[in-house]
Each structure stands twice: as C-alpha cells, then as structure tokens.
Coordinates of C-alpha atoms and ligand atoms in Angstrom, one line a residue:
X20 CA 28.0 -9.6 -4.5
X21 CA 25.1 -7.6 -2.9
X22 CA 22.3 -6.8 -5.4
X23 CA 23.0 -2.9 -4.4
X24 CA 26.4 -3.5 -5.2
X25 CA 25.7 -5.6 -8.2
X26 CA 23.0 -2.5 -9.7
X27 CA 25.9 -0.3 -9.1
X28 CA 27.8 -1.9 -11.7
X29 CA 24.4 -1.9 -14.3
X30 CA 23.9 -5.5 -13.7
X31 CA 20.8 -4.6 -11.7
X32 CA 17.7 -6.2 -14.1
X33 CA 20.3 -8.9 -15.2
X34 CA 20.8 -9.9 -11.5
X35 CA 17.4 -10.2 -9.5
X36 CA 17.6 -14.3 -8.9
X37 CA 14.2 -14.0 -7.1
X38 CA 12.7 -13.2 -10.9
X39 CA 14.1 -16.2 -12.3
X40 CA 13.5 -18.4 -9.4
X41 CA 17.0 -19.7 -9.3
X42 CA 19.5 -20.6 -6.4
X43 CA 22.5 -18.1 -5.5
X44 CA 24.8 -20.7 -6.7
X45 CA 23.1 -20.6 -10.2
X46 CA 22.9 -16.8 -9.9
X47 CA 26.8 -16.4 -9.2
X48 CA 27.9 -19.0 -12.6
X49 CA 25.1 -16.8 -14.1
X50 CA 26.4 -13.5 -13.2
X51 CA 30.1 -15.0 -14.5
X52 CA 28.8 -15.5 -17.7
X53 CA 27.0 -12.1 -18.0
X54 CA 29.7 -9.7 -16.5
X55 CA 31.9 -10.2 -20.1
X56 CA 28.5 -8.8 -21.9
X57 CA 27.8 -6.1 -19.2
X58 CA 28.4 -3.1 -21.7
X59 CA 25.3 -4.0 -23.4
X60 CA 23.4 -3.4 -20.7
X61 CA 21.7 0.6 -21.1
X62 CA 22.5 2.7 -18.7
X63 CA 25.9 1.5 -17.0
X64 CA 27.0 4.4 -14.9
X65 CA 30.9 4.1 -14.8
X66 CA 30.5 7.5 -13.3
X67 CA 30.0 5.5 -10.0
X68 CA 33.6 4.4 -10.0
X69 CA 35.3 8.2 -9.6
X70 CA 34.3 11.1 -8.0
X71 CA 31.5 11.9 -10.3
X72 CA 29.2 11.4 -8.1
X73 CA 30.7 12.8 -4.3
X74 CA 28.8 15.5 -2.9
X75 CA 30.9 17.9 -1.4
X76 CA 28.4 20.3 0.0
X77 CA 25.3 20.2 2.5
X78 CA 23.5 16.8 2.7
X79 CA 20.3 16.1 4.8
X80 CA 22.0 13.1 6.7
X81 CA 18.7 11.9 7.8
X82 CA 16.3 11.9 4.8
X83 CA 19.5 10.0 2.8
X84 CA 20.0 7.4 5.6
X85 CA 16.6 6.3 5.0
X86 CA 16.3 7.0 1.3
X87 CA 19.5 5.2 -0.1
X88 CA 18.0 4.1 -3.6
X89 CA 15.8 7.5 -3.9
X90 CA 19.0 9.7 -3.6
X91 CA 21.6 7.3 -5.5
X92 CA 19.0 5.4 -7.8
X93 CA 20.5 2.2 -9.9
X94 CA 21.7 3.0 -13.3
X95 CA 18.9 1.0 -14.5
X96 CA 16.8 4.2 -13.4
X97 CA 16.0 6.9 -16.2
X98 CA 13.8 9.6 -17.0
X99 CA 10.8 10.6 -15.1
X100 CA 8.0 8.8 -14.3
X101 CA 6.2 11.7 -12.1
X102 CA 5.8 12.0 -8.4
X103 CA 5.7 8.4 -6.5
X104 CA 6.3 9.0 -2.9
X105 CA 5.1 11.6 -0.2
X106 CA 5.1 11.1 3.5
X107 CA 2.3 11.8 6.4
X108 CA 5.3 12.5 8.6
X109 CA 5.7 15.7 6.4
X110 CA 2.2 17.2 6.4
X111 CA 0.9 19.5 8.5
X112 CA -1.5 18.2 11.2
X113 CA -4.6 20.0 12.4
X114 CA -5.1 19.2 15.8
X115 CA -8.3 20.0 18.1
X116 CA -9.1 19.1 21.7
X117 CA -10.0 15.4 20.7
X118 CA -7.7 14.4 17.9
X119 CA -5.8 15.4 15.1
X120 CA -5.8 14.6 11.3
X121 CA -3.2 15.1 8.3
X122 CA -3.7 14.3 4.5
X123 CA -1.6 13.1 1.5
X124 CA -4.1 14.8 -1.3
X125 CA -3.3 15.4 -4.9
X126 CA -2.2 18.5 -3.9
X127 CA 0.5 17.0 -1.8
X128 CA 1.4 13.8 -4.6
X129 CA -0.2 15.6 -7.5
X130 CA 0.1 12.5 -9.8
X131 CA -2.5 10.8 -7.7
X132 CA -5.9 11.9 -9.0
X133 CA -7.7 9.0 -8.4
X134 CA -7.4 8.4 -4.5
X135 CA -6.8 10.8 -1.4
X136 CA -5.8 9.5 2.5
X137 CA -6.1 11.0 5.6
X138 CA -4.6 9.7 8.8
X139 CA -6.8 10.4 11.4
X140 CA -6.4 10.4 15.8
X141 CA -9.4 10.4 18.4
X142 CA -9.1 9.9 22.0
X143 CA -11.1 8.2 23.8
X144 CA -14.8 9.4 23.4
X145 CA -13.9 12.1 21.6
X146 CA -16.0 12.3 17.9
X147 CA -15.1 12.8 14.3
X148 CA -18.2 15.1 14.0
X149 CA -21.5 14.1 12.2
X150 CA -20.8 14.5 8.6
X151 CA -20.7 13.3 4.8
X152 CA -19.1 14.4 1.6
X153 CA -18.7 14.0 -2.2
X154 CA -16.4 11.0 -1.7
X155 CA -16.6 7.3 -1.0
X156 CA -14.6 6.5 2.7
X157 CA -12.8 3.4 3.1
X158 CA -10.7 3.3 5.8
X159 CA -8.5 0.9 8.1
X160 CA -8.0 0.8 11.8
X161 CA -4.3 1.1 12.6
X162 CA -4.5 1.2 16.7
X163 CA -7.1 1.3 19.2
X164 CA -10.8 0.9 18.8
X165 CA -14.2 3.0 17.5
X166 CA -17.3 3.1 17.3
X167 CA -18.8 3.9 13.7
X168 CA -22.2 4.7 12.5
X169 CA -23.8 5.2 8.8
X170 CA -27.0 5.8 8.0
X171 CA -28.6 4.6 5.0
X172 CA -31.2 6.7 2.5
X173 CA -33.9 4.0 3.3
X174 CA -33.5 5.2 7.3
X175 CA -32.2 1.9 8.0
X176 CA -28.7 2.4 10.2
X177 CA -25.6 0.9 10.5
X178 CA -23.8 0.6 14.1
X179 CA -20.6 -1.4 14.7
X180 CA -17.2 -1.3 16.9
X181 CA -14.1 -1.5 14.6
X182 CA -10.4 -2.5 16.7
X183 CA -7.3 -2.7 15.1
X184 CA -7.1 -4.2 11.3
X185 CA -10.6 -3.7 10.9
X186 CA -12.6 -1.8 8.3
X187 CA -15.2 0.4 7.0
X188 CA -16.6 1.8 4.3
X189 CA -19.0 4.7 4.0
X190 CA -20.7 5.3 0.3
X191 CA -20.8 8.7 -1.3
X192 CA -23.2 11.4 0.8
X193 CA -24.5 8.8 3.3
X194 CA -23.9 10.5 6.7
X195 CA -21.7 8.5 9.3
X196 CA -19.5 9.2 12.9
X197 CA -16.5 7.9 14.3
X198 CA -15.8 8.2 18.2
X199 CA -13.1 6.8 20.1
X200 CA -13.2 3.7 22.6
X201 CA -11.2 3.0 25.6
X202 CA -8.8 2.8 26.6
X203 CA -7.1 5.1 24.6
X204 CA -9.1 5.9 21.9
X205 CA -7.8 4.9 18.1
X206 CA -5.9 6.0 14.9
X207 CA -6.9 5.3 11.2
X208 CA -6.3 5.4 7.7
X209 CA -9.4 7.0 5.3
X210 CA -9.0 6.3 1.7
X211 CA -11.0 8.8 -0.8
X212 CA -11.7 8.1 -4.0
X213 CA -10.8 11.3 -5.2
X214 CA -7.5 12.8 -5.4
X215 CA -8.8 16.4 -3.9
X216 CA -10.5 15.1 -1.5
X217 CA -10.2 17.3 2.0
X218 CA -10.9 16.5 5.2
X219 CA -11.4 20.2 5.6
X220 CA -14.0 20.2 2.9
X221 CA -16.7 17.8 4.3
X222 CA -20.3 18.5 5.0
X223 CA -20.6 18.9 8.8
X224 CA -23.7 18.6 10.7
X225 CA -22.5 22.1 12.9
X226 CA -21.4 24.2 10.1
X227 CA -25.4 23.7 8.6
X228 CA -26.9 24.3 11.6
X229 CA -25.0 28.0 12.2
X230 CA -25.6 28.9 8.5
X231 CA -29.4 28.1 8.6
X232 CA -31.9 30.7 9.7
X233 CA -33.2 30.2 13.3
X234 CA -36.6 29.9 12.5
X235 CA -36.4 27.5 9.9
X236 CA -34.4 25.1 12.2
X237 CA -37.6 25.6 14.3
X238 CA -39.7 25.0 11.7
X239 CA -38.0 21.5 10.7
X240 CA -37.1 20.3 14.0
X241 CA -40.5 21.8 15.2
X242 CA -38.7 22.7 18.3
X243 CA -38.8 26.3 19.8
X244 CA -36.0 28.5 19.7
X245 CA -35.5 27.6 23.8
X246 CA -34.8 24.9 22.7
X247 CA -32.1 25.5 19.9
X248 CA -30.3 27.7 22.3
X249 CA -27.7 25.6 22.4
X250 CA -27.6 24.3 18.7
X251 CA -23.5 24.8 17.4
X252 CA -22.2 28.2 16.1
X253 CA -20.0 27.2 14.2
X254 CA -17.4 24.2 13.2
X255 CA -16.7 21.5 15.3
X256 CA -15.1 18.9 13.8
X257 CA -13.2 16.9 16.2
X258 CA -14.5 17.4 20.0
X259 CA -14.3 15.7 23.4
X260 CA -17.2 14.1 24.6
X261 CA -18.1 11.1 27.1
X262 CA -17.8 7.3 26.4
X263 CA -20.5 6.2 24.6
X264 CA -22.9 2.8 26.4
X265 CA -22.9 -0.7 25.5
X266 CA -23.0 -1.3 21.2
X267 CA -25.9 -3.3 22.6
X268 CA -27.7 -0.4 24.1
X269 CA -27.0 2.0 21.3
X270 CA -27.8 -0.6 18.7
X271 CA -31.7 -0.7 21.0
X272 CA -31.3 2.9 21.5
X273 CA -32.0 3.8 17.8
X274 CA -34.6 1.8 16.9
X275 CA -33.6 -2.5 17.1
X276 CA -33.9 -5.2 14.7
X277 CA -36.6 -2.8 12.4
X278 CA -34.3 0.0 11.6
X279 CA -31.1 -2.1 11.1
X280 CA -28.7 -1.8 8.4
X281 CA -29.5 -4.9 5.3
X282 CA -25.7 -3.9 4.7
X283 CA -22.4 -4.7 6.6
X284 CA -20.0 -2.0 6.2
X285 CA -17.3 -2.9 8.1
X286 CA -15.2 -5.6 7.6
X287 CA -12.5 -7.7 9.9
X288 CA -9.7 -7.8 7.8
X289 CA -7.7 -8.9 11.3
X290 CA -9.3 -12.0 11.1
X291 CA -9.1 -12.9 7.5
X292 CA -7.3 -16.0 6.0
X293 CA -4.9 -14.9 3.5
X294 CA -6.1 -15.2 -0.4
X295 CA -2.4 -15.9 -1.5
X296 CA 0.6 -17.0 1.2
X297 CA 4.2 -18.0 -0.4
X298 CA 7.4 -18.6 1.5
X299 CA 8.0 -14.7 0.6
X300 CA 4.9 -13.5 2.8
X301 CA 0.8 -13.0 2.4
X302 CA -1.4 -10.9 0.9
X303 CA -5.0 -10.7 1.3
X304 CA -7.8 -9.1 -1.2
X305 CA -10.8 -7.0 0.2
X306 CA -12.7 -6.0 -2.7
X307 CA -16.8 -6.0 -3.8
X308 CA -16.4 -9.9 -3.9
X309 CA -15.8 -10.5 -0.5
X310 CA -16.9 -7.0 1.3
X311 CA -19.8 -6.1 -1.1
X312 CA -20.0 -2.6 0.5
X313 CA -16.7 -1.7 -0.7
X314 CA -18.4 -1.1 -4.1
X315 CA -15.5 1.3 -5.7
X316 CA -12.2 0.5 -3.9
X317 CA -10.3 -2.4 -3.9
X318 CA -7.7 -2.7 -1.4
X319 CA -4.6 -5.3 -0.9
X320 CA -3.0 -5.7 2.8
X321 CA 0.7 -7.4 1.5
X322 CA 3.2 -8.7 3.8
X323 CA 6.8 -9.2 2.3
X324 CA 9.2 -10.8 4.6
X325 CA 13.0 -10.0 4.8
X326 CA 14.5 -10.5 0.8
X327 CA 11.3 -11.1 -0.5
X328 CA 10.2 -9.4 -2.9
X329 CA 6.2 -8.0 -4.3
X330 CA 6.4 -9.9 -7.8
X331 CA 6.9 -7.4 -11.0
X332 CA 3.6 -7.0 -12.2
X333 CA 1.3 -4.5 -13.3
X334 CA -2.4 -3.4 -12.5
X335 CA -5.0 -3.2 -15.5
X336 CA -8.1 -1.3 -14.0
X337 CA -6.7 1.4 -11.8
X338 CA -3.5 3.0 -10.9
X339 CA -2.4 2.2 -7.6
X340 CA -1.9 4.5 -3.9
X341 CA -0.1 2.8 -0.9
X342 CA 0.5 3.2 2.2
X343 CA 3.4 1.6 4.2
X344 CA 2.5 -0.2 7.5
X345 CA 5.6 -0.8 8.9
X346 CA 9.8 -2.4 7.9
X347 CA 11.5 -0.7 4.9
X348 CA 11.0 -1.2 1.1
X349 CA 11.8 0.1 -2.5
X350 CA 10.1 0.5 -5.9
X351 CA 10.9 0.6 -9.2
X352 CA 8.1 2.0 -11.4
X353 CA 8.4 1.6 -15.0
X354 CA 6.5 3.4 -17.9
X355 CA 7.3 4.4 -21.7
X356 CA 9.7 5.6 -23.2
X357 CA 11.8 3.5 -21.2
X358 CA 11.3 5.2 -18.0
X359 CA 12.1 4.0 -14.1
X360 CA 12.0 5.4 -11.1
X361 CA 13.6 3.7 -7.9
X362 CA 12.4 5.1 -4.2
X363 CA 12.3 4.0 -0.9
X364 CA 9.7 3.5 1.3
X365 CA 9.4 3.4 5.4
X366 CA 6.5 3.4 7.8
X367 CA 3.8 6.4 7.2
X368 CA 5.3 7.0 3.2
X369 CA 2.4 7.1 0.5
X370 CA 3.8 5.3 -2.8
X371 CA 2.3 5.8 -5.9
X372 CA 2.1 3.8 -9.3
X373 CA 0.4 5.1 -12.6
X374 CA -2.5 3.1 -13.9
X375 CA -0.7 -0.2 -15.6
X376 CA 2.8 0.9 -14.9
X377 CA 5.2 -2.3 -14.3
X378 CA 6.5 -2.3 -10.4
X379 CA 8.0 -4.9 -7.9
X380 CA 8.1 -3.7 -4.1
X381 CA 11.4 -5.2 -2.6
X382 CA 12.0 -6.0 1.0
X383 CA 15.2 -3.9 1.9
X384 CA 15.0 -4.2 5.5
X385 CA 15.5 -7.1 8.4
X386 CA 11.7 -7.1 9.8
X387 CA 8.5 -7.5 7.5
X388 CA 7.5 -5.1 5.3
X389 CA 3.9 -4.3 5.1
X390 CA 2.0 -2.2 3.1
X391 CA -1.8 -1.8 1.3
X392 CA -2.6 -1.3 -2.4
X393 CA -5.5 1.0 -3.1
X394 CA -7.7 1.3 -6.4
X395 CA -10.3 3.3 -7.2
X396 CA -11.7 0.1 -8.8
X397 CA -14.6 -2.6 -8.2
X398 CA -12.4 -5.4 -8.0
X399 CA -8.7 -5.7 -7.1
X400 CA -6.7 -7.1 -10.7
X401 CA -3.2 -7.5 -11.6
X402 CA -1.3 -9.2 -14.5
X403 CA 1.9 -10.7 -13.1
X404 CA 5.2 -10.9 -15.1
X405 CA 6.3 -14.5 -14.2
X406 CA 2.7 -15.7 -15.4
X407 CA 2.8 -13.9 -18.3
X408 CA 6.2 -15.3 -19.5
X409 CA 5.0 -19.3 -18.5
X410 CA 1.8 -18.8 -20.7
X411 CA 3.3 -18.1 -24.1
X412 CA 4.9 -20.5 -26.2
X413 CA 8.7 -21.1 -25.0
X414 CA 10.2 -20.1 -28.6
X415 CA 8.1 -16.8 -28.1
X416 CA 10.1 -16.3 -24.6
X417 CA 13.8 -17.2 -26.1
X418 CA 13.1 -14.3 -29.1
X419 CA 12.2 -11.5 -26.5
X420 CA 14.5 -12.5 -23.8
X421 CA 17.2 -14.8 -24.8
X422 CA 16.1 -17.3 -22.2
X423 CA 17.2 -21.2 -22.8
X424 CA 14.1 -23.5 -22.7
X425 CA 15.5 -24.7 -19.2
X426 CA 15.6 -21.2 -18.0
X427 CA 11.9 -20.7 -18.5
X428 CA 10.9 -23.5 -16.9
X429 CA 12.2 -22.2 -14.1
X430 CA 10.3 -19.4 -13.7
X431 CA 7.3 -19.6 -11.7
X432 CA 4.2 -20.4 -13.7
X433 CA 1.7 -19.1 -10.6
X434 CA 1.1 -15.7 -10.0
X435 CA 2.9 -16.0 -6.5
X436 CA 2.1 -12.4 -5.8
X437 CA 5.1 -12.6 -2.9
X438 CA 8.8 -13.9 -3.9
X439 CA 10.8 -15.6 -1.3
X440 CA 14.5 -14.1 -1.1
X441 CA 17.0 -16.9 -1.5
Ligands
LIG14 MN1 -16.0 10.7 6.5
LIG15 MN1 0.9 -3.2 -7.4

C-alpha cells in the first residue's frame, strides 16, 4: 500500500516506516496488526470511500495537479495552523530596463513576521542601485554571477564576486551594490529579517540626491552646480550600465590593502562540505559559527533525495521561512490544540513553520528535493524527534507511545536530520 493510499484510510502517523526506521517487510506485518485497531485512530475520514468528497463543479486542473495533499489533505490534518505556503510565481514582478524583482512579504504570507524574500534579476552590468535599509540582507546566488560591494561605518570596504551557491550578507544601514556579470548577468534570493520588509521601501542613493536642496549637495560634495548637472532626478533602482573592470582593479581602484574590509561577507556555500550527509540526502549549516557576518540569520541548504524524508523535528529559537530550490515536497505542520496542516511544495514556493511547531518535509517526487531554512536567529537549532525518544528512559517511551523495548531501539538515536526512504 502507497503511504497516500495508506493516509487515506487514517493510518497515515501509524504508517511512516521511515520514523521508526524499520524495513517494508516489518512495516507490512506491522500495518496487519494495526488495521483491526484502525478506528482508534482520530480523524478517520470514511467520507473518502463515497461521494463525499467529488467535486462536481469548476476545478483549477493545474494548481491541484501540483498540490495533491494541499487540496485533499490526509485525515490526520485538522484545524488551522495559519498560512504556510505562498509562491514567487504568483507575485507581481516590477521590472525595469536591467532586471526585475518580486517579494513574498508578510503582506503576501502574513503569518511570517519574522523574515521577508525577494527574488531578484540583473543582466549583465546592469545595477541594483546604491542603497541600504532598516533590515539585515542575506541572500543566495541562484544563477549567474555579481559583483557585490558593502561599505563599512569605519570607511573600510568590502568588494567580492559571488557565482552561483554563493552568499552574502549585508548588516542593517551599511550601504552596499549588486551588478550583474557576464555572461548573462545573475538571479538571487535576499532574505530580510523583517516580515514587512520592501524592496520598494529602501534608502536609495538617487531618491536623496533629488530630494536634497542643490546647494547643499554643493556644499557637501563642494562641487559646483556644473557639476551636479547631471546628479539623478529621481528613482533609479535597477539600471543598465557597462561591465565593470577586473575585481582586481576595482579592489585597487578604491583604495588597496588600507581601506579593506577586516570582515568577509560573503560566503561559498558551493563549496562547502556538508555538516550532516545520511543515505536520505545533506544538509549544510551557515550560521554566525561558521560565516561570522551572518550575525542574525541562520540558514540551512537541505537536500532530500527521492522517499526521503526531512526528520520530524521542531526549531527552538525561531520560526522558520523556506524557500524551495527545486523537485516536489510536502509538510505537515503541527501546533496545539491538535492542529496539522499538510501542503505541497514545488520549485519557487515559500513554506512557512511557526516558531517550535513540529514538521517533517517529505520527498514526494522522483528527482531531489531541495530547499533552505531561514531563522531570524544567531545560530541555526533544532530538537529532533527520533533523538528525543532515544534519550529518555525506554519505560518512559512504552507509556506515551506503546512502543515494545525492541521497537525503540530501532529508532535512530542520531539526529540524522535527512531519512532515507526504504
Ligand atoms: Mn539591499
Ligand atoms: Mn525545520
């Protein structure tokens, strides 16, 4: 039996081999034994089995196809844990000669009020003006190449070149760029933590020069207004412009070894070993430990291959914002009073998870599914399930759960982090 199928008939939490680390074999003489005691399970829709519920009228073909479990949840579902999911592929995008950008807000996915993202296109030379806001910017490179700069309050600057799986992270108010490399410039993910953060809403370097008065610009700059004459009018934003030299030349261009940045803020995550791999996939951790830039977000880059399965677990510090990389998934997030939520996740979807809410990310497709974890947090934490359960006495276990001693054993005492489907 399929575990879609075997949800269907309420046997869904009962059912998920991968939790208890046994084989399929075990799982089916298991299953046997629990099908007569099925009707204690909460939840059971027998509805399923008639024409409760068909759905005679319009359906949006489409958006069902590739949201099976958000549409027809398993009967283990109930309540309402709040929004979890919102899509980049639905928002509007602002495009300019140069790029375009579109945002998943808490306007958008108003449970998140912690973290904001913005998905973000320059072509090649083209800029992500001058700028800085209220918000701390982390952000990952998702295709291409660009060149970033940040300035520090000390004068000291920052200049690197960033290519795909590489990131950054700009503090609070300290004034950075972004332009696009060849050949084809780049697109990227920015992670704000705020939930209203907008990219529409930053402090741009044009907007203060039209809305200052001409002669104090000539005053500070101590330029004349001949000079000025060509100073911005109003917003740019995103704008073409010309490749920029060598990273060597700029790097000499603004000063050398005396003005350079004491701090690293970017980051090759491309490169990085993986702090956990299991035969279910990988994960790696980028938080202050190990990029000490990224001072207040914590990110994890997971990688869950076909039937695996992100382990049921919870987060202590933070709640949690994805973003889904690429295959297909679904979660199940569970809060009081005996609340769940199932949805389904593809490619460009934001997930969402209150701050300790229990959730396990599921493989449901036949490629990898990759996604990150975002916290508005110093360090990444999580409290997994499995390790919870192998760290308390046995008898403890058999009260809650009913579990024989031989049972627990068999449960993974390592926080694994990634499940292997059997
Ligand atoms: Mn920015
Ligand atoms: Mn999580």
């Amino acid at each position: 039996m399929s575990d879609e199928k075997r949800d269907k008939v309420g046997l869904g939490g009962l059912s998920r081999r991968n939790m208890f680390g046994i084989s399929s074999t075990l799982a089916t003489a298991a299953l046997a034994g629990v099908a007569a005691s099925a009707q204690q399970r909460p939840n059971t829709r027998k509805a399923e089995g008639d024409r409760s519920a068909s759905n005679p009228g319009p359906e949006n073909k489409a958006l069902l196809n590739e949201n099976p479990n958000s549409n027809m949840p398993p009967s283990t579902d109930h309540g309402d844990v709040g929004a979890i999911w919102f899509s980049f592929d639905l928002t509007h995008k602002r495009i300019q000669e140069g790029g375009w950008t579109h945002q998943v807000t808490q306007r958008e996915l108003p449970s998140s009020k912690d973290i904001a993202g913005v998905n973000m296109r320059i072509t090649a030379g083209s800029f992500r003006e001058l700028h800085w806001h209220t918000a701390d910017e982390w952000s990952i490179m998702l295709d291409g190449n660009a060149r970033v700069t940040v300035l520090n309050p000390d004068g000291t600057i920052f200049i690197d070149d960033v290519g795909k799986g590489d990131l950054w992270y700009f503090p609070a108010g300290f004034p950075h760029s972004i332009q696009g490399l060849g050949p084809d410039g780049c697109e990227f993910l920015l992670v704000f933590n705020e939930g209203l953060f907008s990219e529409d809403n930053t402090f741009l370097l044009s907007e203060w020069m039209a809305h200052t008065p001409g002669s104090v610009l000539s005053k500070n700059f101590g330029l004349d207004k001949t000079a000025l004459a060509k100073l911005p009018t109003d917003s740019m934003y995103i704008f073409p412009a010309d490749l920029p030299k060598s990273l060597e030349q700029d790097k000499k261009a603004v000063g050398g070894q005396s003005v350079r940045s004491p701090i690293q803020y970017t980051f090759k995550m491309s490169s990085m070993a993986p702090t956990k791999r299991t035969a279910g996939g990988d994960v790696r951790i980028v938080d202050s430990h190990n990029f000490p830039a990224s001072q207040n977000i914590a990110a994890a880059m997971v990688t869950v291959k076909p039937g695996g399965m992100r382990e049921m677990h919870w987060h202590p510090n933070a709640s949690e914002w994805q973003y889904y990389m690429a295959g297909k998934g679904r979660m199940t997030v569970f809060m009081p009073v005996g609340s769940a939520r199932t949805q389904d996740f593809n490619a460009n979807d934001v997930g969402f998870v209150p701050a300790v809410s229990g959730h396990y990310i599921e493989n449901t497709g036949n490629t990898d599914l990759v996604f990150l974890e975002m916290f508005k947090a110093h360090e990444f934490m999580d409290v997994s399930l499995n390790n919870w359960i192998r760290h308390l006495p046995p008898e403890m276990v058999t009260s809650h759960l009913g579990l024989d001693a031989t049972a627990i054993k068999s449960i993974p005492a390592e926080k694994m982090l990634v499940i292997a489907g059997s």
